Amino acid sequence: MGGLLSGCGSSVARAQWEVLEAVAESTYGGRASEEAAAGCTQVKSAPGGAVDHTAPAPRSTPEGAPRRQGAREPAARTYARALPIVPVRARGLTIEGADGRRYLDCLSGAGTLALGHNHPVVLEAIRKVLDSGAPLNALDLATPVRDAFLDELFRTLPPGLASRARVRFCGPAGSEAVETAWALARTATGRSGLLTFTGAGRGGTAGVLDDPSANTHDARVARLPYPQDYRCPFGVGGDHGADLAARWTESLLDDPGSGVPLPAGMLVEPVQGEGGVIPAPDSWLRRMRQLTAHRSVPLIADEIQTGVGRTGAFWAVEHSGVTPDVMVLSNAIGGSLPLAVVVYRDDLVTREPGTPADAFPGNQLAMAAGTATLAHVRENALADRAATLGARLMSQLRQLASDFGCVGDVRGRGLMIGVELVDPDGEGEPGFTGSPGAAEGGVAASVVPGSGRRPRPAAPELAAAVQRECLRRGLIVGLAGPHASVMQLLPPLTITDEQAAAVLDRLADAVRAAARCRGRGTTAAP
């Protein structure tokens, strides 16, 4: 661990930070910025109108950046509150902080970094655009960069969709892409409302909930039970639980008394990410495709976090053989830069020409980075690599579950892995009859398939303690799930076997330390 945590030292890191800071300040031009670059942050007027430069203030240091951020930004900050790191350099799986410490990053920018930090093919693609003098924002005009991105995207799309696909560029956030897809479905069907699922990371945004064209008696968003094995909403799990979830959906759609009219669309994540890393059973996803197709309800696949090889297929819907009507893509699609697109079947109605469009319908740097990422993943079969390595990691993590009672479940698909922390002394959920094993298609198998075990209460405090212990050992992981009790592992698809072993060692050591502190009734040092 010492080698991985060693670096060039805090003094060198501070020196480089100061150089970057001076360059950034001097970019604005003018005498004041020159003085700021020299360390004089207070510029006062002297008698006669002259400028007094004799009041230099201490230069901001990187160590104080989190404190200043807390004073300037709202408490809604998510990652910065749990991960007090000031990153100054990054490459591949590794991030270096301003203090010289190095970390293995298994958060990967919430899944945006399919190839890890600053991959050479991504940097080269960005440099080419910068050196060419091409416009960085060309609105929705055709450009060579845009054309190349669409060519590569169409090479990767599921064949059933690629042959009839159209692509809509929208604002760069995933939530904006979801709203664009929902508006498209609303226009195509003439209906309002959206079906989504419990635990969904998106689908309840302000735009969805405040549709001015919707009938006031229509439900805006109806959330349906999402099938899962460990915390099955029906207390049975496995194929039986997935079948009950599908029956519930069918009943809601067909029962006039359900209170939910036929919606404009159904939004589903093939693997829920922020909901706790829960893979949808393949058979259930095929049922959703059948139910929506027979009722002319567009099926919208949310591939924002699951796309670009993350789950062991280029797009997660490919595991089930399902062809959705609409796919919502973001995160890794921009090669680490902000970009989001909606891919939809060409017979769905879209906006008429001349309708006001977004100001950022695809920035050129992100499209170039996205093209390089898509091509590299495709040409190097990184989705297959994710499937193989992910299966091995989950198998080894289940050994961790057998060693520690606080590890309730290990689940995921490919390199999208969740480890749920529970209270080993808590009462199991009442009424749970036990699972006959994981639902078909889901590699989220029970820790002990068929054991009839009852899931213990979620342990968010323990999960937070494990995350802190991971950070102390130079490992960055995320937290997910409704109780933030699921350790979320999203390493880059380029992670090596040696790096994967290091990640497992550090995670196991962190769980051991947090469990030991919990057993003593103490908390780990921050």
XYZ file of C-alpha atoms in Angstrom:
526
model
C 0.000 0.000 0.000
C 2.887 2.354 0.706
C 3.949 2.457 -2.940
C 0.484 3.298 -4.131
C 0.058 6.022 -1.546
C 3.428 7.606 -2.236
C 3.671 10.515 -4.617
C 5.748 13.481 -5.548
C 5.136 15.063 -2.152
C 2.870 17.826 -0.937
C 5.408 20.582 -1.682
C 5.626 19.627 -5.342
C 1.869 19.275 -5.582
C 1.418 22.703 -4.006
C 3.919 24.231 -6.418
C 2.110 22.840 -9.425
C -1.233 23.981 -8.013
C 0.165 27.526 -7.664
C 1.408 27.521 -11.253
C -1.998 26.422 -12.523
C -3.740 28.989 -10.336
C -1.518 31.810 -11.618
C -2.128 30.805 -15.218
C -5.876 30.710 -14.690
C -5.958 34.125 -13.046
C -3.714 35.792 -15.620
C -5.938 34.498 -18.415
C -8.471 37.222 -17.625
C -5.924 39.924 -18.518
C -5.549 43.417 -17.039
C -3.397 44.841 -14.291
C -5.513 43.424 -11.482
C -5.096 39.853 -12.692
C -1.353 40.359 -13.033
C -1.189 41.439 -9.410
C -3.400 38.533 -8.362
C -1.026 36.138 -10.108
C 1.812 37.691 -8.122
C -0.003 37.048 -4.849
C -1.583 40.485 -4.248
C -5.245 39.727 -3.914
C -6.184 43.127 -2.427
C -5.891 46.078 -4.833
C -6.566 49.405 -3.082
C -6.675 52.953 -4.372
C -3.987 55.255 -3.003
C -4.287 59.027 -2.742
C -4.386 60.654 -6.149
C -5.949 57.655 -7.801
C -2.798 55.549 -7.919
C -3.016 51.873 -7.209
C -1.485 50.598 -3.983
C 0.030 47.140 -4.479
C 1.539 46.889 -1.026
C -1.168 44.765 0.606
C -0.459 41.205 -0.493
C -2.622 38.478 1.002
C -1.629 34.848 1.477
C -2.211 32.809 -1.646
C -4.986 30.235 -1.524
C -3.577 26.773 -0.910
C -5.084 23.543 -2.188
C -5.471 22.219 1.350
C -8.058 24.932 1.989
C -10.097 24.239 -1.139
C -12.729 22.025 0.585
C -13.289 24.692 3.241
C -13.699 27.426 0.648
C -15.998 25.211 -1.370
C -18.186 24.695 1.672
C -18.435 28.480 2.143
C -19.289 29.174 -1.517
C -21.416 26.219 -2.598
C -24.631 24.748 -1.176
C -24.786 21.781 1.154
C -26.302 19.786 -1.712
C -22.779 18.748 -2.707
C -22.799 14.960 -2.889
C -19.385 13.471 -3.542
C -17.331 16.272 -2.024
C -18.926 15.768 1.386
C -18.003 12.083 1.535
C -14.690 12.290 -0.324
C -12.600 15.212 0.973
C -10.023 14.976 -1.808
C -8.534 17.800 -3.868
C -7.555 15.999 -7.094
C -4.758 17.591 -9.092
C -3.750 14.800 -11.465
C -5.292 11.560 -12.693
C -4.452 8.761 -15.087
C -6.314 5.515 -15.674
C -7.529 4.135 -12.359
C -5.396 6.503 -10.277
C -6.146 9.937 -8.839
C -3.510 12.032 -7.066
C -4.604 14.543 -4.457
C -3.027 17.912 -3.672
C -1.407 16.303 -0.637
C 0.480 13.846 -2.853
C -1.586 10.797 -1.895
C -2.739 8.465 -4.649
C -6.081 6.682 -4.784
C -7.555 3.852 -6.832
C -10.746 5.354 -8.256
C -13.614 2.849 -8.428
C -16.201 5.602 -8.828
C -14.995 6.645 -12.302
C -16.845 9.932 -12.345
C -20.137 8.143 -11.507
C -19.553 5.913 -14.527
C -18.584 8.636 -17.001
C -15.011 7.344 -17.361
C -15.301 4.104 -19.315
C -11.574 4.247 -20.099
C -10.488 5.802 -16.824
C -8.934 9.213 -16.358
C -7.162 10.944 -19.250
C -6.885 7.922 -21.531
C -4.423 8.613 -24.381
C -6.978 8.017 -27.159
C -9.370 10.492 -25.543
C -6.699 13.141 -25.020
C -5.496 12.762 -28.601
C -9.036 13.179 -29.950
C -9.506 16.359 -27.910
C -6.144 17.767 -29.028
C -6.994 17.189 -32.668
C -10.158 19.271 -32.362
C -8.345 22.036 -30.495
C -5.475 22.101 -32.974
C -7.800 22.085 -35.991
C -9.429 25.392 -35.087
C -12.892 23.817 -35.330
C -15.704 25.599 -33.467
C -16.235 24.152 -30.010
C -19.967 24.838 -30.166
C -21.549 24.533 -33.602
C -25.162 24.345 -32.347
C -26.879 21.648 -34.414
C -24.937 22.335 -37.613
C -23.363 19.397 -39.423
C -19.633 19.134 -38.747
C -17.031 16.441 -39.466
C -16.700 15.803 -35.725
C -20.449 15.340 -35.323
C -20.611 13.096 -38.384
C -17.819 10.860 -37.064
C -19.539 10.574 -33.671
C -22.826 9.496 -35.243
C -21.049 6.980 -37.478
C -19.427 5.309 -34.474
C -22.598 5.448 -32.383
C -24.624 3.737 -35.099
C -21.975 0.972 -35.322
C -22.623 0.078 -31.692
C -26.427 0.353 -31.433
C -28.543 -2.802 -31.126
C -29.255 -3.910 -34.726
C -33.013 -3.758 -34.300
C -32.771 -0.088 -33.385
C -29.810 1.012 -35.531
C -31.663 0.248 -38.777
C -34.442 2.701 -37.873
C -32.750 5.102 -35.473
C -32.719 8.853 -35.242
C -30.553 10.734 -32.746
C -31.596 13.810 -30.800
C -28.883 15.863 -29.079
C -30.028 17.654 -25.940
C -28.628 19.274 -22.826
C -25.593 17.416 -21.485
C -27.109 15.983 -18.295
C -28.806 12.619 -18.057
C -31.875 14.168 -16.444
C -32.264 16.472 -19.440
C -32.046 13.487 -21.772
C -34.778 11.718 -19.806
C -37.031 14.769 -20.055
C -36.336 14.997 -23.797
C -37.239 11.322 -24.234
C -40.416 11.739 -22.199
C -41.450 14.796 -24.249
C -40.826 12.824 -27.419
C -43.012 9.955 -26.185
C -45.727 12.389 -25.119
C -45.764 13.960 -28.577
C -45.773 10.565 -30.281
C -48.655 9.115 -28.260
C -50.729 12.174 -27.401
C -50.782 10.900 -23.824
C -49.235 12.169 -20.596
C -47.754 10.369 -17.657
C -44.754 8.120 -17.256
C -44.293 4.657 -15.806
C -41.053 4.189 -13.920
C -39.876 1.958 -11.083
C -39.037 2.132 -7.404
C -35.379 2.914 -6.951
C -35.077 4.604 -10.349
C -32.274 7.164 -10.499
C -34.202 9.349 -12.931
C -37.797 9.845 -14.038
C -39.061 12.101 -11.278
C -37.435 15.367 -12.337
C -39.207 18.698 -12.169
C -39.952 18.774 -15.893
C -41.606 15.384 -15.745
C -43.676 16.291 -12.719
C -44.714 19.686 -14.094
C -45.992 18.896 -17.583
C -48.230 21.837 -18.578
C -49.946 19.841 -21.332
C -50.995 16.976 -19.073
C -54.603 16.557 -18.021
C -54.886 17.466 -14.356
C -56.547 14.112 -13.651
C -53.658 12.131 -15.161
C -50.923 10.674 -13.004
C -47.606 12.323 -13.806
C -45.299 9.527 -12.644
C -46.369 6.092 -11.446
C -43.687 3.981 -9.792
C -43.954 0.231 -10.123
C -42.151 -2.510 -8.158
C -38.713 -3.277 -9.576
C -37.844 -6.965 -9.215
C -34.865 -7.909 -7.116
C -33.701 -10.959 -5.288
C -32.368 -9.718 -1.967
C -35.077 -7.215 -1.009
C -37.931 -8.489 -3.122
C -40.976 -6.214 -2.685
C -43.142 -9.351 -2.499
C -40.900 -11.225 -0.073
C -40.130 -14.136 -2.396
C -37.338 -13.154 -4.799
C -36.101 -15.139 -7.772
C -38.198 -15.881 -10.835
C -41.375 -15.904 -8.740
C -40.750 -12.355 -7.525
C -40.026 -11.153 -11.068
C -43.244 -12.770 -12.288
C -45.272 -11.044 -9.566
C -43.732 -7.690 -10.484
C -44.693 -8.231 -14.133
C -48.237 -9.230 -13.178
C -48.559 -6.092 -11.045
C -47.527 -3.957 -14.020
C -49.959 -5.704 -16.359
C -52.803 -5.287 -13.886
C -52.088 -1.589 -13.434
C -52.074 -1.006 -17.198
C -55.303 -2.914 -17.885
C -57.407 -2.158 -14.812
C -59.614 0.927 -15.392
C -59.799 1.353 -11.630
C -56.044 1.449 -11.083
C -56.020 5.244 -11.211
C -53.210 5.224 -13.760
C -54.297 5.860 -17.354
C -52.310 4.482 -20.268
C -49.031 6.430 -20.113
C -46.911 8.144 -22.717
C -43.998 5.824 -21.998
C -42.242 3.419 -19.646
C -38.738 4.306 -18.414
C -36.600 1.390 -17.195
C -32.974 0.923 -16.188
C -31.622 -2.495 -17.274
C -29.466 -2.276 -14.162
C -30.442 0.211 -11.493
C -27.368 2.176 -10.461
C -28.289 4.737 -7.826
C -31.115 2.437 -6.720
C -28.549 0.017 -5.317
C -26.912 -1.725 -8.318
C -29.796 -4.068 -9.076
C -29.835 -5.952 -12.411
C -33.227 -6.477 -14.021
C -33.933 -10.164 -14.729
C -33.786 -10.772 -18.472
C -37.132 -12.569 -18.519
C -38.821 -9.670 -16.712
C -37.366 -7.121 -19.122
C -38.703 -9.155 -22.039
C -42.115 -9.133 -20.344
C -41.952 -5.347 -20.092
C -41.171 -5.189 -23.807
C -44.185 -7.364 -24.610
C -46.526 -5.451 -22.314
C -45.588 -2.074 -23.729
C -45.536 -3.193 -27.373
C -49.042 -4.688 -27.149
C -50.382 -1.437 -25.700
C -48.449 0.971 -27.956
C -46.502 2.387 -25.026
C -42.933 3.401 -25.996
C -40.312 1.558 -23.962
C -37.503 3.949 -22.940
C -34.265 2.273 -21.837
C -32.170 4.375 -19.470
C -28.602 3.435 -20.458
C -27.052 6.518 -18.863
C -24.880 4.546 -16.457
C -25.109 1.058 -17.984
C -24.021 1.887 -21.541
C -20.695 1.632 -23.397
C -19.677 -1.825 -22.192
C -20.165 -1.265 -18.474
C -22.357 -4.351 -17.833
C -20.553 -6.823 -20.082
C -22.489 -5.952 -23.241
C -22.144 -2.721 -25.180
C -25.686 -1.794 -24.131
C -27.271 -3.514 -21.143
C -30.549 -4.222 -22.963
C -28.614 -6.607 -25.205
C -28.382 -9.155 -22.377
C -32.120 -9.759 -22.706
C -32.385 -9.354 -26.478
C -34.817 -6.466 -26.007
C -34.980 -3.664 -28.567
C -36.394 -0.527 -26.930
C -38.205 2.243 -28.783
C -35.988 4.877 -27.179
C -32.551 4.804 -25.553
C -31.308 7.573 -23.264
C -27.515 7.897 -23.315
C -25.140 10.062 -21.295
C -22.169 9.644 -18.920
C -19.601 7.510 -20.793
C -21.033 8.499 -24.186
C -19.025 11.750 -24.010
C -15.726 10.116 -23.158
C -15.644 11.923 -19.753
C -17.001 15.246 -21.109
C -20.651 16.391 -20.827
C -22.800 14.919 -23.595
C -26.245 13.331 -23.777
C -28.308 12.011 -26.661
C -31.660 10.341 -27.148
C -31.819 7.558 -29.740
C -35.336 6.769 -30.921
C -37.224 4.796 -33.544
C -37.821 6.875 -36.669
C -41.603 6.527 -36.669
C -41.932 8.381 -33.356
C -43.006 11.983 -33.854
C -40.375 14.619 -33.099
C -40.341 18.385 -32.938
C -41.140 20.229 -36.126
C -38.346 22.154 -37.907
C -37.974 25.659 -36.531
C -38.895 24.751 -32.962
C -36.413 26.386 -30.549
C -33.632 23.935 -29.692
C -31.098 23.618 -26.899
C -28.004 25.827 -26.883
C -25.795 22.757 -26.348
C -26.993 20.111 -28.811
C -23.567 18.483 -28.753
C -20.262 20.099 -27.925
C -17.470 19.237 -30.328
C -14.880 18.251 -27.738
C -17.307 15.831 -26.081
C -18.303 14.310 -29.416
C -14.659 13.760 -30.358
C -13.902 12.228 -26.954
C -17.048 10.118 -27.229
C -16.113 8.844 -30.686
C -12.670 7.793 -29.442
C -14.185 6.050 -26.409
C -16.861 4.182 -28.353
C -14.331 3.019 -30.929
C -11.775 1.919 -28.324
C -14.337 -0.081 -26.357
C -15.636 -1.725 -29.529
C -12.286 -2.469 -31.161
C -10.729 -3.878 -27.991
C -13.765 -5.945 -26.895
C -13.784 -4.215 -23.503
C -17.401 -5.229 -22.900
C -16.351 -8.886 -22.991
C -13.488 -8.059 -20.663
C -15.938 -6.373 -18.266
C -18.144 -9.483 -18.254
C -15.241 -11.823 -17.466
C -13.521 -9.681 -14.849
C -16.813 -8.621 -13.267
C -17.912 -12.234 -12.758
C -14.564 -13.029 -11.118
C -14.732 -9.989 -8.829
C -18.263 -10.814 -7.689
C -17.271 -14.400 -6.963
C -14.423 -13.188 -4.775
C -16.606 -10.578 -3.093
C -19.099 -13.280 -2.134
C -16.299 -14.888 -0.167
C -16.107 -11.585 1.710
C -19.818 -11.937 2.419
C -19.293 -15.383 3.898
C -16.564 -14.009 6.179
C -18.466 -10.974 7.462
C -22.081 -11.022 8.595
C -22.376 -7.300 7.838
C -22.131 -7.987 4.081
C -25.697 -8.855 3.168
C -25.567 -9.176 -0.608
C -23.234 -8.941 -3.589
C -24.814 -8.211 -6.953
C -24.303 -6.528 -10.274
C -23.428 -7.128 -13.886
C -20.058 -6.746 -15.547
C -18.067 -3.950 -13.902
C -21.128 -2.473 -12.239
C -21.030 -4.071 -8.787
C -22.859 -3.461 -5.526
C -22.016 -4.723 -2.023
C -24.844 -4.149 0.459
C -23.945 -3.531 4.106
C -26.454 -4.681 6.741
C -26.846 -4.873 10.484
C -25.880 -8.497 11.266
C -27.660 -8.315 14.617
C -30.886 -6.854 13.254
C -34.125 -8.735 12.766
C -34.680 -10.170 9.301
C -37.514 -8.677 7.285
C -40.820 -10.290 8.289
C -42.727 -12.397 5.795
C -39.704 -13.174 3.615
C -39.983 -16.772 2.490
C -36.553 -17.099 0.973
C -35.380 -17.133 -2.612
C -34.929 -20.141 -4.868
C -31.928 -18.320 -6.344
C -31.396 -15.326 -8.546
C -33.948 -14.499 -11.180
C -33.043 -15.651 -14.680
C -30.457 -13.439 -16.339
C -29.474 -11.591 -13.173
C -26.023 -12.270 -11.775
C -27.176 -10.648 -8.568
C -27.464 -14.072 -6.992
C -28.139 -14.403 -3.299
C -25.053 -14.720 -1.151
C -26.396 -18.148 -0.218
C -28.843 -19.077 -3.029
C -31.823 -21.054 -1.873
C -30.937 -20.659 1.795
C -34.193 -18.966 2.706
C -32.241 -16.203 4.446
C -34.121 -13.090 5.435
C -32.448 -9.791 4.544
C -31.163 -7.847 7.513
C -31.831 -4.115 7.984
C -29.722 -1.788 5.880
C -26.721 -0.261 7.685
C -26.009 3.180 6.189
C -23.735 4.236 9.068
C -21.630 1.121 8.594
C -21.508 1.694 4.838
C -20.289 5.253 5.425
C -17.653 3.911 7.824
C -16.466 1.395 5.222
C -16.279 4.174 2.625
C -14.115 6.225 5.008
C -11.890 3.223 5.725
C -11.535 2.647 1.985
C -10.450 6.252 1.536
C -7.837 5.902 4.293
C -6.449 2.942 2.341
C -6.363 4.814 -0.945
C -9.569 3.461 -2.477
C -12.495 5.556 -3.750
C -15.922 3.892 -3.819
C -19.452 5.268 -4.033
C -22.594 4.705 -1.981
C -25.948 3.884 -3.536
C -29.358 2.487 -2.680
C -32.355 4.037 -0.916
C -30.503 3.957 2.416
C -27.032 4.683 0.960
C -25.958 1.299 2.306
C -24.630 -0.220 -0.928
C -20.939 0.085 -1.789
C -20.879 0.939 -5.488
C -17.925 -0.219 -7.598
C -17.647 1.276 -11.099
C -13.995 0.799 -12.076
C -12.886 1.745 -15.592
C -13.145 -0.993 -18.202
C -9.364 -0.765 -18.576
C -8.642 -1.968 -15.018
C -5.921 -4.617 -14.936
C -5.980 -7.904 -13.016
C -3.334 -6.555 -10.644
C -5.342 -3.408 -9.971
C -8.489 -5.463 -9.419
C -6.648 -7.535 -6.818
C -5.501 -4.355 -5.066
C -9.074 -3.048 -5.019
C -10.329 -6.273 -3.437
C -7.561 -6.267 -0.810
C -8.275 -2.692 0.222
C -12.031 -3.178 0.289
C -11.734 -6.341 2.390
C -9.388 -4.585 4.806
C -11.784 -1.628 5.053
C -14.761 -3.888 5.812
C -12.705 -5.716 8.417
C -11.679 -2.466 10.112
C -15.187 -0.988 10.109
C -16.705 -4.217 11.409
C -14.080 -4.386 14.172
C -14.829 -0.802 15.242
C -18.538 -1.529 15.198
C -18.002 -4.594 17.371
C -16.150 -2.461 19.907
C -18.822 0.206 19.768
C -16.374 2.763 18.410
C -16.072 4.660 15.150
C -13.138 4.770 12.794
C -11.039 7.889 12.762
C -12.088 10.327 10.037
